[in-house]
Amino acid sequence: MSDRSAAHGDGIGQAGGTAGYAREADALAAQYEAVTFGDVHRDVLGLVPPGPARILDIGAGTGRDAAALAALGHSVVAVEPTTELRVHGQRIHAGSAIDWVDDVLPDLTLRQCPGRFDAIFATAVWMHLDAGERGQAMARIAALLVPGGRFFVTLRHGPVPEGRRMFEVSAAETVELAAAHRLRTALSSERSDLHGRGSVRWSSLVFQAEDSLNGPA
């Protein structure tokens, strides 16, 4: 989870992806909570389900987004594999109705919280997966969405922080991979870094599952 203005965990099981986050959890918790759900997701807020929905937040970090979604009346499952960050989240958002889960992409078994979701968020997660893992993860996410459900992805672009496992993943590649799993692009946008780092930029993508097996959403 470290160097990410979107303030999320990496949500993956590879040791290289989660290395360092436990050690830096105290400082990172403050950093992640310094920006709001509305700031991070401002370009896609209009596509978040308006009414009570079942939402999965992969790499939930300290639960900032999960708490904001729960406050809107949604049923939220927050996946965070780093124990120290999960503990911070459970403390900071103790009053929020969040189901916390220790799980990881690309397999994401969700044994504690089975079923499908109206929306899935993967904020500052996707670039921690290599090409093979991204393929597996997209297939898993497509299977977890209800018909017409939406997948919200935020990609980080820029220099890789020292000691982190991170890949350059383009929006175009992600769009192509989503399409291969019958997820159409509902929105694609870019923005600067919320922490003012000129070398870092972000892509926001929203994909929508088909409404039925007979045609696109």
Short mmCIF file of C-alpha atoms in Angstrom, two decimals, residues 19-153:
data_model
loop_
_atom_site.label_atom_id
_atom_site.label_comp_id
_atom_site.label_asym_id
_atom_site.label_seq_id
_atom_site.Cartn_x
_atom_site.Cartn_y
_atom_site.Cartn_z
CA ALA A 19 6.28 -6.14 1.48
CA GLY A 20 6.82 -3.04 3.56
CA TYR A 21 3.21 -2.19 4.25
CA ALA A 22 3.08 -3.77 7.69
CA ARG A 23 6.26 -1.98 8.73
CA GLU A 24 4.92 1.40 7.54
CA ALA A 25 1.31 0.88 8.60
CA ASP A 26 1.18 3.62 11.25
CA ALA A 27 2.38 6.35 8.91
CA LEU A 28 0.41 5.02 5.98
CA ALA A 29 -2.83 4.97 7.94
CA ALA A 30 -2.56 8.73 8.45
CA GLN A 31 -1.67 9.28 4.79
CA TYR A 32 -4.57 7.21 3.50
CA GLU A 33 -7.10 8.95 5.71
CA ALA A 34 -5.84 12.41 4.65
CA VAL A 35 -7.82 12.27 1.40
CA THR A 36 -11.51 11.55 1.04
CA PHE A 37 -13.50 9.00 -0.92
CA GLY A 38 -15.04 11.89 -2.85
CA ASP A 39 -11.63 13.31 -3.78
CA VAL A 40 -10.23 10.02 -5.00
CA HIS A 41 -13.32 8.91 -6.92
CA ARG A 42 -14.67 12.29 -8.05
CA ASP A 43 -14.71 11.30 -11.73
CA VAL A 44 -16.76 8.15 -11.16
CA LEU A 45 -19.13 9.10 -8.35
CA GLY A 46 -22.07 9.26 -10.73
CA LEU A 47 -21.65 5.56 -11.52
CA VAL A 48 -21.65 4.34 -7.92
CA PRO A 49 -24.95 2.54 -7.21
CA PRO A 50 -27.37 5.11 -5.76
CA GLY A 51 -29.31 2.80 -3.48
CA PRO A 52 -28.44 0.04 -1.05
CA ALA A 53 -26.11 -2.33 -2.88
CA ARG A 54 -23.58 -5.04 -2.09
CA ILE A 55 -20.09 -3.65 -2.68
CA LEU A 56 -16.63 -5.26 -2.54
CA ASP A 57 -13.58 -3.08 -1.81
CA ILE A 58 -10.39 -4.96 -2.75
CA GLY A 59 -7.25 -3.69 -1.05
CA ALA A 60 -9.33 -1.64 1.38
CA GLY A 61 -6.36 -0.42 3.41
CA THR A 62 -7.69 1.55 6.37
CA GLY A 63 -11.24 1.32 5.07
CA ARG A 64 -11.72 4.96 4.11
CA ASP A 65 -13.68 4.10 0.97
CA ALA A 66 -15.46 1.16 2.58
CA ALA A 67 -16.65 3.41 5.41
CA ALA A 68 -17.87 6.08 3.00
CA LEU A 69 -19.81 3.50 1.01
CA ALA A 70 -21.27 1.97 4.18
CA ALA A 71 -22.38 5.45 5.26
CA LEU A 72 -24.39 5.65 2.02
CA GLY A 73 -26.32 2.56 3.09
CA HIS A 74 -24.40 -0.06 1.13
CA SER A 75 -23.44 -3.49 2.42
CA VAL A 76 -19.63 -3.46 2.17
CA VAL A 77 -17.03 -6.23 2.22
CA ALA A 78 -13.52 -4.83 2.71
CA VAL A 79 -10.62 -7.05 1.64
CA GLU A 80 -7.23 -6.18 3.15
CA PRO A 81 -4.38 -8.71 3.39
CA THR A 82 -2.04 -6.64 5.59
CA THR A 83 -3.03 -7.31 9.19
CA GLU A 84 -1.61 -4.06 10.55
CA LEU A 85 -3.60 -1.96 8.09
CA ARG A 86 -6.73 -3.99 8.69
CA VAL A 87 -6.39 -3.38 12.44
CA HIS A 88 -6.01 0.36 11.83
CA GLY A 89 -9.13 0.29 9.68
CA GLN A 90 -11.16 -1.57 12.25
CA ARG A 91 -10.10 1.00 14.85
CA ILE A 92 -10.56 4.15 12.75
CA HIS A 93 -13.92 3.06 11.36
CA ALA A 94 -15.14 1.06 14.33
CA GLY A 95 -18.62 2.51 13.96
CA SER A 96 -19.01 1.52 10.31
CA ALA A 97 -20.92 -1.55 9.17
CA ILE A 98 -18.02 -3.15 7.28
CA ASP A 99 -17.29 -6.86 6.89
CA TRP A 100 -13.48 -7.11 7.04
CA VAL A 101 -11.84 -10.01 5.19
CA ASP A 102 -8.22 -11.19 4.92
CA ASP A 103 -8.04 -12.28 1.28
CA VAL A 104 -6.03 -11.66 -1.87
CA LEU A 105 -6.10 -11.34 -5.65
CA PRO A 106 -5.91 -13.05 -8.05
CA ASP A 107 -7.71 -15.99 -6.40
CA LEU A 108 -9.88 -13.95 -3.99
CA THR A 109 -11.77 -16.90 -2.52
CA LEU A 110 -14.06 -14.82 -0.25
CA ARG A 111 -15.00 -17.92 1.73
CA GLN A 112 -16.30 -15.74 4.57
CA CYS A 113 -18.48 -13.61 2.29
CA PRO A 114 -19.64 -15.66 -0.71
CA GLY A 115 -21.93 -14.35 -3.39
CA ARG A 116 -21.88 -11.67 -6.05
CA PHE A 117 -21.63 -7.89 -5.91
CA ASP A 118 -23.32 -4.89 -7.49
CA ALA A 119 -20.00 -3.00 -7.53
CA ILE A 120 -16.35 -3.87 -6.98
CA PHE A 121 -13.57 -1.36 -6.26
CA ALA A 122 -9.86 -2.00 -6.86
CA THR A 123 -8.19 1.32 -6.07
CA ALA A 124 -4.42 1.43 -6.57
CA VAL A 125 -4.35 -2.36 -6.72
CA TRP A 126 -4.17 -3.44 -10.34
CA MET A 127 -0.59 -2.32 -11.08
CA HIS A 128 0.70 -4.65 -8.35
CA LEU A 129 -0.36 -7.67 -10.40
CA ASP A 130 1.77 -9.07 -13.19
CA ALA A 131 0.24 -9.89 -16.58
CA GLY A 132 -0.75 -13.43 -15.67
CA GLU A 133 -2.23 -12.36 -12.36
CA ARG A 134 -4.18 -9.57 -14.04
CA GLY A 135 -5.78 -12.08 -16.38
CA GLN A 136 -6.76 -14.34 -13.49
CA ALA A 137 -8.00 -11.42 -11.44
CA MET A 138 -10.19 -10.01 -14.22
CA ALA A 139 -11.82 -13.40 -14.74
CA ARG A 140 -12.48 -13.67 -11.01
CA ILE A 141 -13.94 -10.17 -10.78
CA ALA A 142 -16.18 -10.74 -13.80
CA ALA A 143 -17.53 -13.85 -12.07
CA LEU A 144 -18.20 -11.90 -8.87
CA LEU A 145 -20.30 -9.18 -10.52
CA VAL A 146 -24.06 -9.39 -10.80
CA PRO A 147 -25.51 -8.74 -14.28
CA GLY A 148 -25.08 -5.02 -14.90
CA GLY A 149 -22.62 -4.73 -11.99
CA ARG A 150 -19.69 -2.31 -12.21
CA PHE A 151 -15.95 -2.67 -11.62
CA PHE A 152 -14.12 0.50 -10.54
CA VAL A 153 -10.36 0.48 -11.19
#
